[in-house]
Short mmCIF file of C-alpha atoms and ligand atoms in Angstrom, two decimals:
data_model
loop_
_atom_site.label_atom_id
_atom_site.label_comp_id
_atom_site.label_asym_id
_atom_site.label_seq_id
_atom_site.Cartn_x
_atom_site.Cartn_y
_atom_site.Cartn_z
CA UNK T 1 13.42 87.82 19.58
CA UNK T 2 10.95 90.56 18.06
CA UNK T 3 8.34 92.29 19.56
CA UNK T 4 5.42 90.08 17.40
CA UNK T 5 5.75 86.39 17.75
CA UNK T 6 5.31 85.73 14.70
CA UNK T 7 8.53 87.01 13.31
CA UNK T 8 11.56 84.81 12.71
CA UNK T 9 14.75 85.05 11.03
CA UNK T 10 15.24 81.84 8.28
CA UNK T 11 18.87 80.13 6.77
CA UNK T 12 19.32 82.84 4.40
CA UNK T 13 19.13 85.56 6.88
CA UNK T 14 16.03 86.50 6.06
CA UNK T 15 13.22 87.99 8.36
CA UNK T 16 10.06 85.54 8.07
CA UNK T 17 5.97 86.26 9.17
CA UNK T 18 3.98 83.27 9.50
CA UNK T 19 7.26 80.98 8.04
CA UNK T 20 7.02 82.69 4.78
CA UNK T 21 10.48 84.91 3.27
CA UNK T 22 9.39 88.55 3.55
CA UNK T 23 12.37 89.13 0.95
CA UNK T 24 10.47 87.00 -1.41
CA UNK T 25 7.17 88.70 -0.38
CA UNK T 26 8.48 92.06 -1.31
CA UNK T 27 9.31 90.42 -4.82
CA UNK T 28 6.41 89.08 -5.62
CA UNK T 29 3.87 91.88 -4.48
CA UNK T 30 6.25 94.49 -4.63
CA UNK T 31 6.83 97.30 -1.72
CA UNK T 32 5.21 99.17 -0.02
CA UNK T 33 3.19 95.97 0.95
CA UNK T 34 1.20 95.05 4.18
CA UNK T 35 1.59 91.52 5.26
CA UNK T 36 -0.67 90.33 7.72
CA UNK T 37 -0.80 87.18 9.42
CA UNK T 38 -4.43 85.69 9.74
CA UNK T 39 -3.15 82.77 12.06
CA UNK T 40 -2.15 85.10 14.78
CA UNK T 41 -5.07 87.47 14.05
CA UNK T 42 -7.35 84.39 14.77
CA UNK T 43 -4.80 82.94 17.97
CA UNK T 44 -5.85 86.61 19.36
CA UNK T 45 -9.30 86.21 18.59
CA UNK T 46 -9.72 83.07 20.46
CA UNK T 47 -7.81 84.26 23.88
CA UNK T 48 -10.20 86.89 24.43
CA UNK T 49 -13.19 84.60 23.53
CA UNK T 50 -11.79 81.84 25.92
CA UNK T 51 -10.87 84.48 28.90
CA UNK T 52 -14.58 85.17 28.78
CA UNK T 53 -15.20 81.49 28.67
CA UNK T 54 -13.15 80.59 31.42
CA UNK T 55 -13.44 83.84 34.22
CA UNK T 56 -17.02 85.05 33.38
CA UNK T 57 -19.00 81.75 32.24
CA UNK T 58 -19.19 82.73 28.91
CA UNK T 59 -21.23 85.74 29.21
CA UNK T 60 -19.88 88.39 27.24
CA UNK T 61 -18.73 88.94 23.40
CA UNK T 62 -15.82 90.42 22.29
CA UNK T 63 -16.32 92.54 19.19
CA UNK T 64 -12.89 93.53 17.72
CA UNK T 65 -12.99 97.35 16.96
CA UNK T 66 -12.57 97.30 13.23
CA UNK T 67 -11.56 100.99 12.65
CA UNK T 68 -7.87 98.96 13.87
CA UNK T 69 -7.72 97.42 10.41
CA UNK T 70 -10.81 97.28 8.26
CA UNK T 71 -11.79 95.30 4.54
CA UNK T 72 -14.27 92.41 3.55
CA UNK T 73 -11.84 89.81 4.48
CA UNK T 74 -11.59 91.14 8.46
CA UNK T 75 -14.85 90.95 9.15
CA UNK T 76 -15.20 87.28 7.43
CA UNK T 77 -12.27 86.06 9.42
CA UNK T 78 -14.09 88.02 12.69
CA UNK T 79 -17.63 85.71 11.79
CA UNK T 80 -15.61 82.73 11.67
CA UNK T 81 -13.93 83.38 15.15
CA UNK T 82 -17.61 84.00 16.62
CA UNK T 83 -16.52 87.75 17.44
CA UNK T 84 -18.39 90.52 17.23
CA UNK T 85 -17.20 93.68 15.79
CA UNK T 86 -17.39 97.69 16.07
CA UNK T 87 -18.03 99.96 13.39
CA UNK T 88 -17.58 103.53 13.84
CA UNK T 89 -19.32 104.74 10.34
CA UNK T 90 -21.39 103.92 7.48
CA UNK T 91 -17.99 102.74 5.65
CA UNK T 92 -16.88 99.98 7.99
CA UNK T 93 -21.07 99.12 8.50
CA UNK T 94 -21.17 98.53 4.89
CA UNK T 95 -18.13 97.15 4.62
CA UNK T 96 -19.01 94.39 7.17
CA UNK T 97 -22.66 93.93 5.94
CA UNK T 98 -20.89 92.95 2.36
CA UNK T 99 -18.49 90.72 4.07
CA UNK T 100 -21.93 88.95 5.33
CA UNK T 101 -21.41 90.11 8.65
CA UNK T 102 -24.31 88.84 10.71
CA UNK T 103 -25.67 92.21 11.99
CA UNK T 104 -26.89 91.65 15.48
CA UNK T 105 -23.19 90.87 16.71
CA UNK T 106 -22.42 94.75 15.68
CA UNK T 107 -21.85 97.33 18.12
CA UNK T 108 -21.99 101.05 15.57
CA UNK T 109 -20.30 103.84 17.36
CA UNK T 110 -19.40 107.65 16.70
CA UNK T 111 -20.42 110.91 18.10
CA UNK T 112 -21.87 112.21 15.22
CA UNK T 113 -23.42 109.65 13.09
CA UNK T 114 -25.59 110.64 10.39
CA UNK T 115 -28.99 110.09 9.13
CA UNK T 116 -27.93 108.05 6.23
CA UNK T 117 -25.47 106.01 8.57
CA UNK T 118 -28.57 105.42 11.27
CA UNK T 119 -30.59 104.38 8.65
CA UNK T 120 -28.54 102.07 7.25
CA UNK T 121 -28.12 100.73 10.81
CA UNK T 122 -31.63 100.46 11.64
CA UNK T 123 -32.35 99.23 7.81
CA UNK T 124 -30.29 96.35 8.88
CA UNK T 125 -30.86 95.30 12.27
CA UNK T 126 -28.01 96.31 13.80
CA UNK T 127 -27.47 94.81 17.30
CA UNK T 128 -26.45 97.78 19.37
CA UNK T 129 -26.19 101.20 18.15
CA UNK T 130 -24.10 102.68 21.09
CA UNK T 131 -25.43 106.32 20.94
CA UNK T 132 -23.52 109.48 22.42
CA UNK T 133 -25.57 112.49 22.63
CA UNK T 134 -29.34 113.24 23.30
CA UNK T 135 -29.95 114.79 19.60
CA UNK T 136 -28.94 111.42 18.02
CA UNK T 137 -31.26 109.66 20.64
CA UNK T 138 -34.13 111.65 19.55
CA UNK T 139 -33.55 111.72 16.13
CA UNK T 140 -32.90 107.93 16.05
CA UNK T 141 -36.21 107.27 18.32
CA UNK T 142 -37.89 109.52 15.29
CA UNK T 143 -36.25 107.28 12.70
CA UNK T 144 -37.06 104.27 14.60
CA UNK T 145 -40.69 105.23 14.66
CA UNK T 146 -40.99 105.89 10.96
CA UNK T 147 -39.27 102.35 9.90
CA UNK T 148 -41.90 101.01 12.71
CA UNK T 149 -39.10 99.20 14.72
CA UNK T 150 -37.52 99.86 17.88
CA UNK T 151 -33.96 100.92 18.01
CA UNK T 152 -31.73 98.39 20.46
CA UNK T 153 -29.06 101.11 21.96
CA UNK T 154 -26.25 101.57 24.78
CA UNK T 155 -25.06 104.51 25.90
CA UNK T 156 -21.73 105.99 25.57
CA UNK T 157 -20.63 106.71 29.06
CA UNK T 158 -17.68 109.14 30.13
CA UNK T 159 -16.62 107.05 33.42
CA UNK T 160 -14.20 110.35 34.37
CA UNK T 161 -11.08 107.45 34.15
CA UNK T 162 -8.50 108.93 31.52
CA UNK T 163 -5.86 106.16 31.21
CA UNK T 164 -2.92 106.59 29.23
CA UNK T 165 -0.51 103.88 28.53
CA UNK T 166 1.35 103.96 31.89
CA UNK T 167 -1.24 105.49 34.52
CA UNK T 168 -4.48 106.55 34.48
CA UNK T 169 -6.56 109.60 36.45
CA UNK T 170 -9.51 109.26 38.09
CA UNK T 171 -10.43 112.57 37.60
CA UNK T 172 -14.06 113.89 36.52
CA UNK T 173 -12.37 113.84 32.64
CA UNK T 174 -15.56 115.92 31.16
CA UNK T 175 -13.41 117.43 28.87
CA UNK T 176 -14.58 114.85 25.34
CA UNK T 177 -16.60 115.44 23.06
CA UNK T 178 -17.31 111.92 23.18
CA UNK T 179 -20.48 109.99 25.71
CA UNK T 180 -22.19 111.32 28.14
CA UNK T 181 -20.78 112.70 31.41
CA UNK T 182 -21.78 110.85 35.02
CA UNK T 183 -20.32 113.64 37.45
CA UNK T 184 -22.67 116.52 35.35
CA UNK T 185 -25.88 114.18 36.31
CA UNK T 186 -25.94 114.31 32.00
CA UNK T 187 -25.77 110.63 31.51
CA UNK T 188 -28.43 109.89 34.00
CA UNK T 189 -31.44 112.22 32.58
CA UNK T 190 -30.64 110.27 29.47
CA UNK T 191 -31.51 106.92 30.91
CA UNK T 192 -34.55 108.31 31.75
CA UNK T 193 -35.35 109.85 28.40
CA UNK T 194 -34.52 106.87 26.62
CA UNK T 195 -36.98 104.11 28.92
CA UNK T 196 -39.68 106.85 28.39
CA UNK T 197 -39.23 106.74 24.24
CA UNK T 198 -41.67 104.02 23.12
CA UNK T 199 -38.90 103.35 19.57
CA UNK T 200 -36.38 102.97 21.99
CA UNK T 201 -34.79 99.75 23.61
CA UNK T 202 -32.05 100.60 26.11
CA UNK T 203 -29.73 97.56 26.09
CA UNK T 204 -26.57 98.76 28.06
CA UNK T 205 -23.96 101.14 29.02
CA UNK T 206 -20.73 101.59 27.33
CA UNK T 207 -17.41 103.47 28.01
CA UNK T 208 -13.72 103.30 26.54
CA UNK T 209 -11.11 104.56 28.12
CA UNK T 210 -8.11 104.90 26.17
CA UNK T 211 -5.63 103.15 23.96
CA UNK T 212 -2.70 101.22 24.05
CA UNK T 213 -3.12 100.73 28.46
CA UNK T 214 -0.51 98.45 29.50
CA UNK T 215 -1.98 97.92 32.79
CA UNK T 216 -5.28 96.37 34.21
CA UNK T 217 -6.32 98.76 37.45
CA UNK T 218 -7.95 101.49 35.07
CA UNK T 219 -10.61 99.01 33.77
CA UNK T 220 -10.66 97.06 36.95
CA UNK T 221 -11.76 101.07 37.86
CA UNK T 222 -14.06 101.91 34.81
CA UNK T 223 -15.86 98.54 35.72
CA UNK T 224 -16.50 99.87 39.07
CA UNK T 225 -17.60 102.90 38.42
CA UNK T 226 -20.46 101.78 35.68
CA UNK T 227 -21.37 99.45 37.56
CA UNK T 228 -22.26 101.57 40.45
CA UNK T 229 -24.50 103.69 38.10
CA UNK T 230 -26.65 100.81 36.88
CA UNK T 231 -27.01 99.77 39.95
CA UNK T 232 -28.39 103.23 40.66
CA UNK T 233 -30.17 103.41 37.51
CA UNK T 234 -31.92 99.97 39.25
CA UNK T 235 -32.66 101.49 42.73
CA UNK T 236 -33.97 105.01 41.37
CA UNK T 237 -35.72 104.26 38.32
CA UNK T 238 -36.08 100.35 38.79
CA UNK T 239 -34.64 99.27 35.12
CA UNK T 240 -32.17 96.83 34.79
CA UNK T 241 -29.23 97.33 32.16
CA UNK T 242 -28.51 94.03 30.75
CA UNK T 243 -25.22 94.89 29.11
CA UNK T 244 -21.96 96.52 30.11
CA UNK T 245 -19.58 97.38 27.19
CA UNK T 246 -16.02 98.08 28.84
CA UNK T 247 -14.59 99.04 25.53
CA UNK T 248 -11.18 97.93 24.14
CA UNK T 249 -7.55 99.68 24.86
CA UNK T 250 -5.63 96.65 26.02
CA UNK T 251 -1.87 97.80 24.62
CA UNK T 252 0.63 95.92 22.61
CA UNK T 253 4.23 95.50 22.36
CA UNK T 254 5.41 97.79 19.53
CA UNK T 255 8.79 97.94 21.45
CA UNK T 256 10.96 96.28 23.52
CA UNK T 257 9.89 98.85 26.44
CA UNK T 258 6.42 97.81 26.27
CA UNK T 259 4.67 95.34 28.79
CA UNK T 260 1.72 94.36 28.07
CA UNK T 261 -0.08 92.23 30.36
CA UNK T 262 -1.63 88.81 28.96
CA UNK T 263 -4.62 89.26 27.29
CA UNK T 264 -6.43 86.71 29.08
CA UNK T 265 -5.38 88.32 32.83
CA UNK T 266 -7.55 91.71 31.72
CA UNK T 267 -11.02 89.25 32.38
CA UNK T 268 -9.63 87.16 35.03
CA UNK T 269 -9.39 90.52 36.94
CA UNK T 270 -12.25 92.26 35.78
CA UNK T 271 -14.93 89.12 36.24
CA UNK T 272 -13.31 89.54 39.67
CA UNK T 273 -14.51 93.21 40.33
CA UNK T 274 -17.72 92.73 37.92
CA UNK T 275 -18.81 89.99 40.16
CA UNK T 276 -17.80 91.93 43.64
CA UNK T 277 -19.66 94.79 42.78
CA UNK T 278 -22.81 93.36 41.41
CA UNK T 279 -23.18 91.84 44.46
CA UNK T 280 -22.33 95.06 46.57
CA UNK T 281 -25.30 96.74 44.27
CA UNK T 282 -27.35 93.43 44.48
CA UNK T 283 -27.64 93.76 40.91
CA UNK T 284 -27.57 91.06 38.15
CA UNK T 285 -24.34 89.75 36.40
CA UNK T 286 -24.60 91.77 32.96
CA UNK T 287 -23.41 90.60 29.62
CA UNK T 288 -19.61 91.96 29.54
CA UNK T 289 -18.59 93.06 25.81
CA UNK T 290 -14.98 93.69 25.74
CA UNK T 291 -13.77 95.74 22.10
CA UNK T 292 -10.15 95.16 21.79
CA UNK T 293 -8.79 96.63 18.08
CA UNK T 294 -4.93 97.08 18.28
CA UNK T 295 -4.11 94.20 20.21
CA UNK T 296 -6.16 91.85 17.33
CA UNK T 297 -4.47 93.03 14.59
CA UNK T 298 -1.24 95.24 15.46
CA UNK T 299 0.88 92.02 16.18
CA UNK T 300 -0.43 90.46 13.35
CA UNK T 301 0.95 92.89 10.81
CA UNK T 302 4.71 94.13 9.15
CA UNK T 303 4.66 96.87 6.51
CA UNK T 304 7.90 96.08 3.95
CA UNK T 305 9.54 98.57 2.22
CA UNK T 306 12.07 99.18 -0.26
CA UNK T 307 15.35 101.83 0.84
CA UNK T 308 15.62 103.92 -2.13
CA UNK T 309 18.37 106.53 -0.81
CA UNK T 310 20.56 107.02 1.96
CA UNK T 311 21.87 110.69 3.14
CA UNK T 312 24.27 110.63 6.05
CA UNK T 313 24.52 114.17 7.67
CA UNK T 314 27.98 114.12 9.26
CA UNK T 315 27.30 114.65 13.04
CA UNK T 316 23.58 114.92 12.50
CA UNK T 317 21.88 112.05 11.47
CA UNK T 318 21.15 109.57 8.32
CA UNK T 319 18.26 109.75 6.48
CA UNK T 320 17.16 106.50 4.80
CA UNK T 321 14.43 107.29 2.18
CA UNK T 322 11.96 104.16 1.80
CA UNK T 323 9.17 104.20 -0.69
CA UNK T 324 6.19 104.65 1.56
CA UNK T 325 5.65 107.01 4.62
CA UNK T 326 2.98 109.30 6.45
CA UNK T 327 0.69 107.81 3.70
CA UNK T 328 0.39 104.52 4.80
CA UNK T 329 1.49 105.17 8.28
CA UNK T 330 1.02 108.40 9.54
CA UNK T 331 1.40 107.17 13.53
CA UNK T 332 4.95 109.33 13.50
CA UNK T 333 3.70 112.25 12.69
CA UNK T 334 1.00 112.03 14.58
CA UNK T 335 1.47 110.99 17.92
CA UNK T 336 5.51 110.11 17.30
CA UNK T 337 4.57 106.69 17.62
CA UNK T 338 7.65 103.84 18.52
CA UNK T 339 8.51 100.78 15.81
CA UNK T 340 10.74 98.68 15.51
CA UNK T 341 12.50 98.25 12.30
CA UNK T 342 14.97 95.54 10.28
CA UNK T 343 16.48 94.65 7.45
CA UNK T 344 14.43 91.98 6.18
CA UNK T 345 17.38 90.59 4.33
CA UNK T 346 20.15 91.24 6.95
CA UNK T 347 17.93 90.20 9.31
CA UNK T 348 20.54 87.70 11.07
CA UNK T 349 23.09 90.10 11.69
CA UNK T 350 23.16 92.68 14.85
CA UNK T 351 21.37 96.25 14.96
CA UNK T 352 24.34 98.62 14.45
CA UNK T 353 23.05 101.12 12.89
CA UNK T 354 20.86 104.37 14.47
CA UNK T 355 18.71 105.95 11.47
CA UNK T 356 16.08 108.59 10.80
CA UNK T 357 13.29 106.68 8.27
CA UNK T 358 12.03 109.38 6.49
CA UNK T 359 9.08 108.87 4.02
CA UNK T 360 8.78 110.19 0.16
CA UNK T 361 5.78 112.84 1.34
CA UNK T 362 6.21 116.43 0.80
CA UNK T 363 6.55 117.15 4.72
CA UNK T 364 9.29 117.48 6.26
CA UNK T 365 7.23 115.63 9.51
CA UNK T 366 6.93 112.53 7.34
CA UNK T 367 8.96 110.29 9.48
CA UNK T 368 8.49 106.41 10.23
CA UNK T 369 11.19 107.18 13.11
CA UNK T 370 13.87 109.12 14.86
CA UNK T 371 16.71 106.92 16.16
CA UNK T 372 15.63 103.62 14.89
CA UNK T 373 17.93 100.83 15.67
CA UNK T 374 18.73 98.76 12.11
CA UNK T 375 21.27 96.57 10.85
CA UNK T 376 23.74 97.81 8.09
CA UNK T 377 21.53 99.49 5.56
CA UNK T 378 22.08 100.29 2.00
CA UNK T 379 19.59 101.14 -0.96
CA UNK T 380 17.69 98.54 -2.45
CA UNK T 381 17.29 96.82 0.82
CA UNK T 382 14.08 95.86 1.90
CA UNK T 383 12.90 97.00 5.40
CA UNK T 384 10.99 95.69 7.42
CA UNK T 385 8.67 97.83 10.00
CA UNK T 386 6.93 95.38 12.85
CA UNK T 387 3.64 96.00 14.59
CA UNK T 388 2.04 97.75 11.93
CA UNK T 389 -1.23 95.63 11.66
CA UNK T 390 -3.54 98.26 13.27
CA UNK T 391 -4.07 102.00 12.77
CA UNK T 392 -1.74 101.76 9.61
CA UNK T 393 -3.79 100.49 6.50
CA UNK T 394 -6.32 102.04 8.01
CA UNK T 395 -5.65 105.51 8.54
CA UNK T 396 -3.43 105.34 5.21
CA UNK T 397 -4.28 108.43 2.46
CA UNK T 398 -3.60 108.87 -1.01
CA UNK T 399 -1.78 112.18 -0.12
CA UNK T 400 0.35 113.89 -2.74
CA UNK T 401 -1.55 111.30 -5.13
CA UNK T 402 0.44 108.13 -4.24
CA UNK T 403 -1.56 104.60 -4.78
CA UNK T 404 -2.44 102.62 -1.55
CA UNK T 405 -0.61 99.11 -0.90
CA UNK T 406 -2.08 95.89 -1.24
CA UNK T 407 -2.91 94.06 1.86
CA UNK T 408 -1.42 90.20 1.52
CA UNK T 409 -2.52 87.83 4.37
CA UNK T 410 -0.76 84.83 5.33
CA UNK T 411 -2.45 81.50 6.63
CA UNK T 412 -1.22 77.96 7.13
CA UNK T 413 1.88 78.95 5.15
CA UNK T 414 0.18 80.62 1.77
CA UNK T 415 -0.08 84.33 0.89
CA UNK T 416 -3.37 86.33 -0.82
CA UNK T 417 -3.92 89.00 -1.55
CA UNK T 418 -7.31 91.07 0.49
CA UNK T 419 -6.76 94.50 -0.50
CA UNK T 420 -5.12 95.06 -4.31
CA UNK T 421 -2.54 98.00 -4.85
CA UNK T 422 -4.51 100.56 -5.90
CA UNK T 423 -3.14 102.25 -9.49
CA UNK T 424 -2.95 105.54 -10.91
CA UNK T 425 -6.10 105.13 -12.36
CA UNK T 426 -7.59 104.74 -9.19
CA UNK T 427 -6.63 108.06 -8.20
CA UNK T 428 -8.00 109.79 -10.54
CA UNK T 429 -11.21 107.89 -10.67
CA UNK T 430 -13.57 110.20 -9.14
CA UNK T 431 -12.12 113.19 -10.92
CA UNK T 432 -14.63 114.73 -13.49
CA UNK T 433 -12.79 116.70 -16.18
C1 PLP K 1 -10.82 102.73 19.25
C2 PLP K 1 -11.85 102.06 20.03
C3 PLP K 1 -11.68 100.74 20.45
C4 PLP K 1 -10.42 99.96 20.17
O1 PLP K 1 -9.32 100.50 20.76
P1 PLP K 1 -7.92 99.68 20.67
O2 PLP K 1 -6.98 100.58 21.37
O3 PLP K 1 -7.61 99.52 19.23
O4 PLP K 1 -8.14 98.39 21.35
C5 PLP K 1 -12.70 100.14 21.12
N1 PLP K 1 -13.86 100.79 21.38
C6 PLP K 1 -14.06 102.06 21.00
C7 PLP K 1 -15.34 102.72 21.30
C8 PLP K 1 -13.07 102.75 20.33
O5 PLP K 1 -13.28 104.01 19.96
#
């Protein structure tokens, strides 16, 4: 009936997540509020684990890409589901390492990490630092050296695949500032480097190519193409790569217009190509990590609001004001990201509405949506905005000054709260007068 699962519509009329009233939800922990639901979140976990399982013997890891929705009680609920997970700065490393992540299922990415962040990584162990450009190799082979350990790294690859969410190019995409580029001859003078630096432990290659890809052929073609280099890497240089990273992408269904394909068909297919083109290269099977983000914890999510005013622009439009916006999910404004929205307490009754959500920021941009479907909506409803588990909470701000919401998860029918509403005193807590 909705685009998450999870959703459901109760005897009052009400919309549920998890079985639990998000009318009631909104009173108790007020609005704006995330509500997340950690059942799902861990159902999502355990079909990628057991796609690995099942298509590729088990030999692979799937480390959910925390930048999608990141705080200490992710990363507990990620060690309990025997994931992995991504970091992509010293934030979400420390984060995790307080959440008693164990370190050596950690994959720390971004293209320009600094030396505090590699320290901390090499400080702690971490399992693969996934490095992009030949100045952080040598400066991490330096650090390395003076901590008197060796650095275990992959390689951030540009395969020259640019998918988007319907199609993908094969083109020679150079144009990233991200990984290294194959077509250039770049990515291969780094393997070399880095099996000639003695603090150095190349583990495995790495690319991602995109987000939210509905399909399966562009990884089906990423797979290909890396594993074509290692097997060069093996016949020119005579090192084995023991890991292949694919990255993560796989989309979800934010609308009813979006198809995802089953989570569990991405590995049957890939295994298929991994395995056909290891044996093409006469290489060995490698260890498969797979880094899906969105897909973990977008369907997992709602953001409620309450509708504080209502301005109906004869033959224009109609503005409904809600008490949140750009600053806890600026996806509109910046890539005019779909939702769908309803009336958490009308929730039984039919969509007849068409309305512009317009947040309370001071730009005129600061739109949950254009066109949004709802049922009859008047102030002092609550509404409800679905798929909003990843890339909301955390790309929120505090801009013009306004407080974060709390984060409430949901399991076996109970609500906590993992992130508090932040107050006014937060805000001004790292001002010096
Ligand atoms: C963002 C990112 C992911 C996760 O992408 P999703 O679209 O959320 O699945 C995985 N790996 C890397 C390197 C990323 O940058």
């Amino acid at each position: 009936m909705y685009v998450s699962k999870n959703l459901d519509v109760n005897a009052e009329g009400h919309l549920t997540i998890g079985g639990l009233d998000t009318v009631s939800l909104a009173k108790e922990y007020g609005t704006p509020l995330y509500v997340m639901d950690e059942d799902l979140i861990r159902e999502h976990c355990r079909s990628f684990k057991e796609s690995i399982d099942r298509y590729y013997g088990g030999a692979g890891l799937a480390c959910y890409a925390s930048k999608a929705f990141s705080c200490k009680a992710i990363y507990k609920i990620m060690n309990e589901e025997g994931m992995g997970v991504d970091v992509v700065s010293g934030g979400e490393l420390y984060t995790a390492l307080k959440a008693g992540f164990p370190m050596d299922r950690v994959c720390f990415h971004g293209n320009n990490k600094t030396d505090d962040e590699l320290a901390l990584a090499l400080e702690n162990n971490v399992g693969r630092i996934v490095v992009d450009n030949i100045f952080e190799l040598e400066r991490l082979n330096e650090m390395a050296e003076k901590q008197g350990r060796t650095a275990k790294i992959m390689f951030r690859i540009k395969p020259g695949i640019d998918a988007h969410t319907h199609n993908f190019v094969r083109t020679g995409q150079i144009d990233s500032k991200v990984g290294f580029a194959l077509e250039t001859g770049e990515a291969f003078e780094a393997v070399k480097k880095a099996i000639a630096l003695p603090h150095i432990e190349l583990v495995g290659l790495h690319c991602h190519i995109g987000s939210q890809i509905l399909d399966i052929d562009p990884f089906e073609c990423a797979a290909e193409v890396m594993l074509h280099f290692i097997g060069k890497i093996k016949k020119e240089l005579g090192y084995e790569i023991r890991d292949l990273n694919l990255g993560g992408g796989f989309g979800i269904k934010y609308t009813e217009g979006d198809n995802p394909v089953p989570y569990d068909s991405y590995m049957e297919k890939v295994s298929e190509k991994v395995k056909a083109v290891c044996a093409e290269e006469d290489i060995r099977l490698p260890y498969i990590l797979i880094e899906p983000g969105r897909s973990i914890a977008a369907p997992a999510g709602i953001t409620l609001y309450t509708v504080g005013g209502i301005k109906h622009i004869p033959n224009i439009r109609t503005y409904v004001s809600i008490d949140g916006g750009m600053c806890d999910n600026p996806r509109y404004i910046l890539y005019q990201s779909e939702y769908e929205a309803v009336v958490a307490n009308r929730a039984a009754e039919p969509r007849t509405e068409s309305v512009t959500i317009a947040g309370k920021c001071c730009e005129t941009g600061d739109l949950i949506g254009e066109g949004m479907p709802v049922q009859k909506i008047e102030v002092g409803d609550t509404l409800a905005i679905l798929a909003t588990g990843a890339y909301n909470y955390s790309m929120s701000s505090n801009y013009n000054r306004i407080p974060k919401p709390p984060v409430v998860m949901i399991k076996d029918g109970q609500s906590r709260v993992v992130v508090k509403r932040e107050t006014l005193d937060d805000i001004i807590r790292n001002d010096v007068d």
